[in-house]
PDB file of N, CA and C in Angstrom:
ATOM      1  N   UNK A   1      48.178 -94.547 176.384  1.00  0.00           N
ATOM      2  CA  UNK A   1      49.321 -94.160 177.168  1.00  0.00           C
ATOM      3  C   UNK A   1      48.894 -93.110 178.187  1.00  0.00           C
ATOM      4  N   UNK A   2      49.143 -93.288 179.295  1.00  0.00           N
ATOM      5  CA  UNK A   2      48.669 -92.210 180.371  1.00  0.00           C
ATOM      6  C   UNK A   2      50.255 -91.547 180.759  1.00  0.00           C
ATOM      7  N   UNK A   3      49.974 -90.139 180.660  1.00  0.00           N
ATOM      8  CA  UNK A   3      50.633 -89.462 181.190  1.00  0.00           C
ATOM      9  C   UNK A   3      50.966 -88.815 182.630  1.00  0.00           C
ATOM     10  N   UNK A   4      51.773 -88.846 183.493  1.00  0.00           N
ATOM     11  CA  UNK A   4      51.854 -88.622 184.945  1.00  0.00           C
ATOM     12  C   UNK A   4      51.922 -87.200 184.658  1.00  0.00           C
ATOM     13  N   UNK A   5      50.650 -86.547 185.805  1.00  0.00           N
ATOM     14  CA  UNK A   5      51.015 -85.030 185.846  1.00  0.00           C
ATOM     15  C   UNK A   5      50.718 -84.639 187.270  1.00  0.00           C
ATOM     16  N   UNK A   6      51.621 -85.328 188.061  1.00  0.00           N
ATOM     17  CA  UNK A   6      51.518 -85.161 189.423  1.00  0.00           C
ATOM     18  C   UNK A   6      52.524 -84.021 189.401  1.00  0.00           C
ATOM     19  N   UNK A   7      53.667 -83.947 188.429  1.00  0.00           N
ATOM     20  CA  UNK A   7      55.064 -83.108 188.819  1.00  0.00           C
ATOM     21  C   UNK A   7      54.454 -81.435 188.601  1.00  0.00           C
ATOM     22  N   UNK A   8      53.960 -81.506 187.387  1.00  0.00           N
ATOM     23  CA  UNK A   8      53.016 -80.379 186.751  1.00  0.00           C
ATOM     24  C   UNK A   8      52.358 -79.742 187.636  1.00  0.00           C
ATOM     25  N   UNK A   9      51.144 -80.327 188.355  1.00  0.00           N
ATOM     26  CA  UNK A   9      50.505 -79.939 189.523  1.00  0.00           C
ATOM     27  C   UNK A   9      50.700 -79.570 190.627  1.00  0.00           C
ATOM     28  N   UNK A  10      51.964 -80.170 190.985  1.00  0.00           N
ATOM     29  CA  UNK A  10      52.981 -79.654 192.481  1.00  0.00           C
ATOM     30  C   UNK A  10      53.582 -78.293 191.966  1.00  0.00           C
ATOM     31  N   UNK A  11      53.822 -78.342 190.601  1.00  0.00           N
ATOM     32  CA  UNK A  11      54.437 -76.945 190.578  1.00  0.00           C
ATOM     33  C   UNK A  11      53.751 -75.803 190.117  1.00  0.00           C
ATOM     34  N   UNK A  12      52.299 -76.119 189.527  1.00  0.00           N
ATOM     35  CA  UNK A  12      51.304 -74.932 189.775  1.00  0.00           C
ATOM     36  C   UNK A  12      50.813 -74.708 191.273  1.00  0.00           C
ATOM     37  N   UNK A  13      50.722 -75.717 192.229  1.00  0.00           N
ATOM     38  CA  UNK A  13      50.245 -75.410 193.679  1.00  0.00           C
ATOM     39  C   UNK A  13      51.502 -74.535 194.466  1.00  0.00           C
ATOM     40  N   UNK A  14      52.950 -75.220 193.448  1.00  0.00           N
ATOM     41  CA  UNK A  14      53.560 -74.061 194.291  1.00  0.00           C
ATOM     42  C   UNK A  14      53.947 -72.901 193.905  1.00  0.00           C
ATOM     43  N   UNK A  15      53.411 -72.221 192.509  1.00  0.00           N
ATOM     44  CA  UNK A  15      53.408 -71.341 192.051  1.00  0.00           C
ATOM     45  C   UNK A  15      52.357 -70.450 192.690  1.00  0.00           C
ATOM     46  N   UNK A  16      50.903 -70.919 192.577  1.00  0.00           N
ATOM     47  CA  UNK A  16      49.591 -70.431 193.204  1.00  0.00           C
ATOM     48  C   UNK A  16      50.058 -70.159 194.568  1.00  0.00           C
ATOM     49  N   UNK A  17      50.740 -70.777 195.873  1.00  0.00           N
ATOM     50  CA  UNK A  17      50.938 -70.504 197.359  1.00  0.00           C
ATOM     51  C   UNK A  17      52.097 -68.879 196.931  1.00  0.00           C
ATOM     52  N   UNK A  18      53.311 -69.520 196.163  1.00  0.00           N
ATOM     53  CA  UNK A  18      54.266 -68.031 196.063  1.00  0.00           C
ATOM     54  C   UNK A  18      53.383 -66.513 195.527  1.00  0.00           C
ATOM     55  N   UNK A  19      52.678 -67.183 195.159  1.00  0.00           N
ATOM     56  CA  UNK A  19      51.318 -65.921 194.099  1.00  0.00           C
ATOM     57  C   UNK A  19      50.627 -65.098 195.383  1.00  0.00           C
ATOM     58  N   UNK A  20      49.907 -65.713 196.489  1.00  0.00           N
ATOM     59  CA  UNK A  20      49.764 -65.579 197.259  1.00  0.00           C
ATOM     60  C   UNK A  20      50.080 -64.596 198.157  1.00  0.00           C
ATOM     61  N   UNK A  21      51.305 -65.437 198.603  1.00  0.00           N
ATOM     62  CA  UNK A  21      52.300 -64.862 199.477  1.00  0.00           C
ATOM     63  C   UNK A  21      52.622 -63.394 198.797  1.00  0.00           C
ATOM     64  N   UNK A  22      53.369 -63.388 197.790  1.00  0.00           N
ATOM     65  CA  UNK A  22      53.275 -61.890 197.244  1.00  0.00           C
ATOM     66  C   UNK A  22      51.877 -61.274 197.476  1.00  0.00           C
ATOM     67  N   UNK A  23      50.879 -61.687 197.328  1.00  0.00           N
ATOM     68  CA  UNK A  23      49.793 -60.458 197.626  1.00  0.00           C
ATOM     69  C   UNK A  23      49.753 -59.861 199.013  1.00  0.00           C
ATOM     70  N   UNK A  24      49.825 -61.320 199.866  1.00  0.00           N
ATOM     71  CA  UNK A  24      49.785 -60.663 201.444  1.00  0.00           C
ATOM     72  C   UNK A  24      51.115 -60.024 201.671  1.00  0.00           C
ATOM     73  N   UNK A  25      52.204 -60.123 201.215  1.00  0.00           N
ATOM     74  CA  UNK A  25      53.350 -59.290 201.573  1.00  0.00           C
ATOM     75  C   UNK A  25      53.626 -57.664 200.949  1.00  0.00           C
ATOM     76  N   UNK A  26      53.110 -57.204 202.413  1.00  0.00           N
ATOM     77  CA  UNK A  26      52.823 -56.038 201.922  1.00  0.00           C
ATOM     78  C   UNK A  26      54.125 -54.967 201.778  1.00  0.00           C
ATOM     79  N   UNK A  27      55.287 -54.984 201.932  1.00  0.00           N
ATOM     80  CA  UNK A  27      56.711 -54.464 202.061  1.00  0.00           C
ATOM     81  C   UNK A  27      57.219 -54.435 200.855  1.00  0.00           C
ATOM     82  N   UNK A  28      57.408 -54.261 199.115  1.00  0.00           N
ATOM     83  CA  UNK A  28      58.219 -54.604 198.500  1.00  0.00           C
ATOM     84  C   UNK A  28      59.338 -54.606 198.862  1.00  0.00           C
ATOM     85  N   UNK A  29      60.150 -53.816 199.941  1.00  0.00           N
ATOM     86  CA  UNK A  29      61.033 -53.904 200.199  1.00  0.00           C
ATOM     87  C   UNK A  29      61.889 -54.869 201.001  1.00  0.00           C
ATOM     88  N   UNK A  30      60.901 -55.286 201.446  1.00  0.00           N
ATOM     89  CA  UNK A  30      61.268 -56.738 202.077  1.00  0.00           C
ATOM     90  C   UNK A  30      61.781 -57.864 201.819  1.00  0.00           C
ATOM     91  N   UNK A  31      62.755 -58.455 201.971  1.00  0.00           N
ATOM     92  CA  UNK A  31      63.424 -59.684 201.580  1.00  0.00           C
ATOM     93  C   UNK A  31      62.538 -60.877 201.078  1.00  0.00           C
ATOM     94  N   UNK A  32      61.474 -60.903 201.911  1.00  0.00           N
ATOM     95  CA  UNK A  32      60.569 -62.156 202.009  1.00  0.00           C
ATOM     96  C   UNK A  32      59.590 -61.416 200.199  1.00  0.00           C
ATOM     97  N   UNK A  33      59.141 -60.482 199.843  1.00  0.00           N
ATOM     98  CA  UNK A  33      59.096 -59.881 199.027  1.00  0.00           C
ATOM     99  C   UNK A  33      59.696 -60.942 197.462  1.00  0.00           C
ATOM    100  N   UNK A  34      60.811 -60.322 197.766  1.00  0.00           N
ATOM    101  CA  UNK A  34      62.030 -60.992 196.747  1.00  0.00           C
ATOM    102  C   UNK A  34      62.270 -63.115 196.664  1.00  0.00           C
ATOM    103  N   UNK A  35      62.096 -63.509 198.157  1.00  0.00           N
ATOM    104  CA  UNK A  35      61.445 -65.052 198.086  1.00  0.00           C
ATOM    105  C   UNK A  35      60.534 -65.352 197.076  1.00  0.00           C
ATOM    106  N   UNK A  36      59.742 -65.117 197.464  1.00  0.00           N
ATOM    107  CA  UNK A  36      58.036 -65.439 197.253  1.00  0.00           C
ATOM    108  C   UNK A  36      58.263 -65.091 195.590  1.00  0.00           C
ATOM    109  N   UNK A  37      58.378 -63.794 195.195  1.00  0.00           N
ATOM    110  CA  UNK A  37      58.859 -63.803 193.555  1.00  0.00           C
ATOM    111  C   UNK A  37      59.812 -64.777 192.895  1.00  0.00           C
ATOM    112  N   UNK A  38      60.960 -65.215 193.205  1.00  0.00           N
ATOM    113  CA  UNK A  38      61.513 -65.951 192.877  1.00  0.00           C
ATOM    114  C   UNK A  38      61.245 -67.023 192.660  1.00  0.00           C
ATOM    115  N   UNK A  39      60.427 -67.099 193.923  1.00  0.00           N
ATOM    116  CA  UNK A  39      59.836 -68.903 194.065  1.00  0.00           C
ATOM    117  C   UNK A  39      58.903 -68.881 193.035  1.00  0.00           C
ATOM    118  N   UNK A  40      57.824 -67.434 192.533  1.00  0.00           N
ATOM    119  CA  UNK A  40      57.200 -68.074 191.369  1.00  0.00           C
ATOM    120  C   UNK A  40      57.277 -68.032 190.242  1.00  0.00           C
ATOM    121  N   UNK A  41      58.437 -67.158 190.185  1.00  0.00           N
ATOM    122  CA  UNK A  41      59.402 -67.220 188.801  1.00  0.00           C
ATOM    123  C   UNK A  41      59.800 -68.441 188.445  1.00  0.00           C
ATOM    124  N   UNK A  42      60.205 -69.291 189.462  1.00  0.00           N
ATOM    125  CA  UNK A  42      60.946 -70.529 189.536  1.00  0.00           C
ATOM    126  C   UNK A  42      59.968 -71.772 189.150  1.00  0.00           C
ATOM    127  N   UNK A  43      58.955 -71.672 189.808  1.00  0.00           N
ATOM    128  CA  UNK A  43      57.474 -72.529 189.637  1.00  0.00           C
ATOM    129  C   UNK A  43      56.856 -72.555 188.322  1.00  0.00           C
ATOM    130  N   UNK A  44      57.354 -71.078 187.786  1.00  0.00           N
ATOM    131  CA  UNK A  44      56.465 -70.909 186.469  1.00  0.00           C
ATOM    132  C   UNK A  44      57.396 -71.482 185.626  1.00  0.00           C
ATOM    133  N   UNK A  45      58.673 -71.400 185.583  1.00  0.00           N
ATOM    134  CA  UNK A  45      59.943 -72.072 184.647  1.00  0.00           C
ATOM    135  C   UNK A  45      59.234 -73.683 184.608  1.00  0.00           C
ATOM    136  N   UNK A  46      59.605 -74.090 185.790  1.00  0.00           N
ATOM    137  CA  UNK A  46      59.403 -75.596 186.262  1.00  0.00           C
ATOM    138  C   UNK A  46      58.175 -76.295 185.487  1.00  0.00           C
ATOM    139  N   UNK A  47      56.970 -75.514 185.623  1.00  0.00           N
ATOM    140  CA  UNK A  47      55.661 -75.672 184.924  1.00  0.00           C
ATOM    141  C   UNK A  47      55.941 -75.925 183.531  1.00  0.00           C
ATOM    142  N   UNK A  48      56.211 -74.481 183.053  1.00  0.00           N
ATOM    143  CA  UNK A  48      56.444 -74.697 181.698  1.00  0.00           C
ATOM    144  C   UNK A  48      57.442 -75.754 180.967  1.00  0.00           C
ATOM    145  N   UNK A  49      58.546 -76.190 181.210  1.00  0.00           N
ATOM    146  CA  UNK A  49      59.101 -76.871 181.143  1.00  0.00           C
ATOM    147  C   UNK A  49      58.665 -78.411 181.198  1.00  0.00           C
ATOM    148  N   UNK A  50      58.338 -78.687 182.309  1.00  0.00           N
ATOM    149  CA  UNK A  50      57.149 -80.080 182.605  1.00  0.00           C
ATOM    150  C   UNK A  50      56.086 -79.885 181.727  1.00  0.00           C
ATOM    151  N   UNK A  51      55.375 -78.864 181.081  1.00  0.00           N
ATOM    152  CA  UNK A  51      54.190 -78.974 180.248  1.00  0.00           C
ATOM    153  C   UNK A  51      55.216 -79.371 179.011  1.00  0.00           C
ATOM    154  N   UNK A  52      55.944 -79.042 178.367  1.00  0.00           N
ATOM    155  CA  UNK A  52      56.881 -79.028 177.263  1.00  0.00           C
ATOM    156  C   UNK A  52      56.642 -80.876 177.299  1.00  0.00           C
ATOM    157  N   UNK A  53      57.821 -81.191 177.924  1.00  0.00           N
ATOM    158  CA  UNK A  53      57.798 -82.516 178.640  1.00  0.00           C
ATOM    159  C   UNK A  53      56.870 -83.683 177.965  1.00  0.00           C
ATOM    160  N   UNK A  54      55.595 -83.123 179.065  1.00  0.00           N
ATOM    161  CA  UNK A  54      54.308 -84.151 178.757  1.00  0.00           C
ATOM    162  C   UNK A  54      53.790 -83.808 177.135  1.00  0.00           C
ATOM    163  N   UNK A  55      53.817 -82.742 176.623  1.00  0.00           N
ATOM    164  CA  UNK A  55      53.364 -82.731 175.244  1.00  0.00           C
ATOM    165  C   UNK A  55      54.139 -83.284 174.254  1.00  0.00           C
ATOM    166  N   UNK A  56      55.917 -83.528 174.477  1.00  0.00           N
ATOM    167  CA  UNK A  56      56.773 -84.653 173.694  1.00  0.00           C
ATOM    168  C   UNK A  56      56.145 -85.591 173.683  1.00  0.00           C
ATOM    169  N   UNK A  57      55.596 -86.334 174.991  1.00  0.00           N
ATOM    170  CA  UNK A  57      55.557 -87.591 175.006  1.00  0.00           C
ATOM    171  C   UNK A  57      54.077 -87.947 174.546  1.00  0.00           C
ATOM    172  N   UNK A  58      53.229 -86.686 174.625  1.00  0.00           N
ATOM    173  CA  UNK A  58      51.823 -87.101 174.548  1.00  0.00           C
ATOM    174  C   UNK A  58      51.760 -86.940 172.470  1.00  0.00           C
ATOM    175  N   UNK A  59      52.843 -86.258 171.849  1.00  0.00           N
ATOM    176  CA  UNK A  59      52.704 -85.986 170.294  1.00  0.00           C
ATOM    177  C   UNK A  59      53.439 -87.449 169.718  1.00  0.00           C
ATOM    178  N   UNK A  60      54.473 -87.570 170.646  1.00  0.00           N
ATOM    179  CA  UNK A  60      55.092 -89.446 170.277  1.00  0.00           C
ATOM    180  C   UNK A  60      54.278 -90.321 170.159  1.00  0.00           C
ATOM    181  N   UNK A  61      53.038 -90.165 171.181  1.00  0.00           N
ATOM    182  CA  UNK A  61      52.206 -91.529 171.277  1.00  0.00           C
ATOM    183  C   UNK A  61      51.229 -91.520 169.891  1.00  0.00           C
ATOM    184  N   UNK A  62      50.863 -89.856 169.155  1.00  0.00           N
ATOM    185  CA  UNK A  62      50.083 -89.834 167.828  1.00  0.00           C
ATOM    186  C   UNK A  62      50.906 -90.150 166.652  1.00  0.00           C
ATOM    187  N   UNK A  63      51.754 -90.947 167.166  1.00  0.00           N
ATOM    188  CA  UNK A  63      52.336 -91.415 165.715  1.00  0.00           C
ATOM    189  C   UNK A  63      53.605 -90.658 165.633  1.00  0.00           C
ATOM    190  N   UNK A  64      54.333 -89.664 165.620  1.00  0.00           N
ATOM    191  CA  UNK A  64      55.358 -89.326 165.648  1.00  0.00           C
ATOM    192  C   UNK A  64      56.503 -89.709 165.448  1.00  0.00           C
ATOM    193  N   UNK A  65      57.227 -89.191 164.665  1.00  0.00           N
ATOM    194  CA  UNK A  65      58.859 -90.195 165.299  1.00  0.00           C
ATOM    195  C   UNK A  65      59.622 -89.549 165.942  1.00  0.00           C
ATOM    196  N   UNK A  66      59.721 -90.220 167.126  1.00  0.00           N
ATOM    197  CA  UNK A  66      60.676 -89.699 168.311  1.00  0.00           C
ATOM    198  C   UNK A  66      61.464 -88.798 167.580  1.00  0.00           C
ATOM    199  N   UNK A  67      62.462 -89.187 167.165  1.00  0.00           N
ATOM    200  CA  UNK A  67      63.658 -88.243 166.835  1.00  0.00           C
ATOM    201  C   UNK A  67      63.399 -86.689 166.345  1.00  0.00           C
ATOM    202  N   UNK A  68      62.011 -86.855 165.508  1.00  0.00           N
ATOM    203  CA  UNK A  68      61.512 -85.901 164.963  1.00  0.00           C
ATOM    204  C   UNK A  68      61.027 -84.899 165.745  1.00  0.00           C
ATOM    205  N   UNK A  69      60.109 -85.485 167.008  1.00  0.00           N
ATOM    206  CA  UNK A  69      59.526 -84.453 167.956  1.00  0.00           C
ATOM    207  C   UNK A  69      60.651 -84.180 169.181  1.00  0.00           C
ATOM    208  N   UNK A  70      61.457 -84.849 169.500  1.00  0.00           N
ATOM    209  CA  UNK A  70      62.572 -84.487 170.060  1.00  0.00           C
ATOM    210  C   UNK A  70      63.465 -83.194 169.556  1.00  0.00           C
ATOM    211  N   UNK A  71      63.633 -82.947 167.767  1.00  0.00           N
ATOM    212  CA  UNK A  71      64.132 -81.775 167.259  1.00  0.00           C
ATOM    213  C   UNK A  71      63.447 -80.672 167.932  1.00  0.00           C
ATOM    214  N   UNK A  72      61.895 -80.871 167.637  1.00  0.00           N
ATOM    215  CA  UNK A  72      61.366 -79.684 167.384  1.00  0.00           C
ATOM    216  C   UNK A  72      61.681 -78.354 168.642  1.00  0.00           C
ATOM    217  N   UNK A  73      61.240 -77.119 168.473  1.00  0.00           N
ATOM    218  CA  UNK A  73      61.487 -75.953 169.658  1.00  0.00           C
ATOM    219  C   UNK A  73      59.898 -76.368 169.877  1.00  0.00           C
ATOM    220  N   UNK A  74      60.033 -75.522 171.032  1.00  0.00           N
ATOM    221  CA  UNK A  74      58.870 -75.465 172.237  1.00  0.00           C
ATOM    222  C   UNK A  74      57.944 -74.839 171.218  1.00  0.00           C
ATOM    223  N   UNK A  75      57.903 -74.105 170.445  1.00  0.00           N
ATOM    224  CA  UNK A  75      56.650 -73.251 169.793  1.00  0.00           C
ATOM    225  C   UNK A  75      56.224 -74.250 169.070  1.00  0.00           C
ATOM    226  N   UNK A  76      57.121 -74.792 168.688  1.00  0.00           N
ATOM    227  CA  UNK A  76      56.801 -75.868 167.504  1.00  0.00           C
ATOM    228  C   UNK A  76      55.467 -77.453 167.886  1.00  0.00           C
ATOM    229  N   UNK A  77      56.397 -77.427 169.089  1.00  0.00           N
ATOM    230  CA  UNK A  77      55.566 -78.703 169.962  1.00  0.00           C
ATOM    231  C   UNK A  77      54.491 -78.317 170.470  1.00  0.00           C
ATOM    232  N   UNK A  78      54.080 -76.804 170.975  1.00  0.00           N
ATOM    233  CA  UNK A  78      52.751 -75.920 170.863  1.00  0.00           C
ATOM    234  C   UNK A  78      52.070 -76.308 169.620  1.00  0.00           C
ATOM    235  N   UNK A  79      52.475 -76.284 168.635  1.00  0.00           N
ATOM    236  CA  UNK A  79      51.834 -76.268 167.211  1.00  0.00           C
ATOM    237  C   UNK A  79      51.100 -77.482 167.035  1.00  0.00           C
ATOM    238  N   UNK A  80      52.040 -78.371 166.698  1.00  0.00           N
ATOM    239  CA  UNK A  80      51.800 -79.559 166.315  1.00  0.00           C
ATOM    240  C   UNK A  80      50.650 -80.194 167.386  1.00  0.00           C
ATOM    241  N   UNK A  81      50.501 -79.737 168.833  1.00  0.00           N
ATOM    242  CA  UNK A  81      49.931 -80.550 169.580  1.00  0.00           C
ATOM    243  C   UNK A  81      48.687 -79.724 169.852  1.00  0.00           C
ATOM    244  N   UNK A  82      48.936 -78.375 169.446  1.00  0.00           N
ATOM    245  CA  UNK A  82      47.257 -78.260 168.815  1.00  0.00           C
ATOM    246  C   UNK A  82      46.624 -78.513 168.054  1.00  0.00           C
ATOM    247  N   UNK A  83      47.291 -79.128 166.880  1.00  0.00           N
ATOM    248  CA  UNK A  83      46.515 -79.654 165.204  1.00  0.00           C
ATOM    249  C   UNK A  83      45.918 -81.385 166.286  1.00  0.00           C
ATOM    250  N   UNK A  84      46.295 -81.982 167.263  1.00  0.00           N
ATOM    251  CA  UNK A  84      45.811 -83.001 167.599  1.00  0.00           C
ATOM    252  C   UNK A  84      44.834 -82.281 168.914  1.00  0.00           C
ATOM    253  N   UNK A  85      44.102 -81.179 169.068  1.00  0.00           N
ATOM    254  CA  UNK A  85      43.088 -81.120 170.269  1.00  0.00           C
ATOM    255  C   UNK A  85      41.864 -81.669 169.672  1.00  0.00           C
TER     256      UNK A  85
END
């Protein structure tokens, strides 16, 4: 089963550009300041979330039963999908 991680990758590239941008913005006080953070507050949600995601579907394909890995919390799906590295 191949997993698509094109979504994953768009949202670390646009986490890494907002990362950026905060370094060269030299004003904290600046509006554009408060963008650029948000945006990688927002990127890093998005990421994590999409990693969550692909590790449901990648612990389903080791045998799993859906319903089961669908319960689990995010720490949990951390867990389990390190006993399969």
């Amino acid at each position: 089963m191949a997993l698509s991680v094109e979504h994953l990758l768009r949202t670390a590239d646009t986490m890494e550009q907002a990362l950026l941008a905060i370094e060269n913005q030299g004003n904290r006080d600046d509006v554009f300041f408060d963008i650029y953070r948000n945006a990688a507050i927002k990127s890093f949600e998005l990421s994590l979330e999409t990693a969550g995601k692909l590790l449901r579907k990648a612990l389903k394909a080791y045998g799993g039963s859906p319903r089961e890995v669908d319960k689990l919390v995010f720490n949990d799906v951390l867990r389990h999908a390190g006993k399969h590295i």
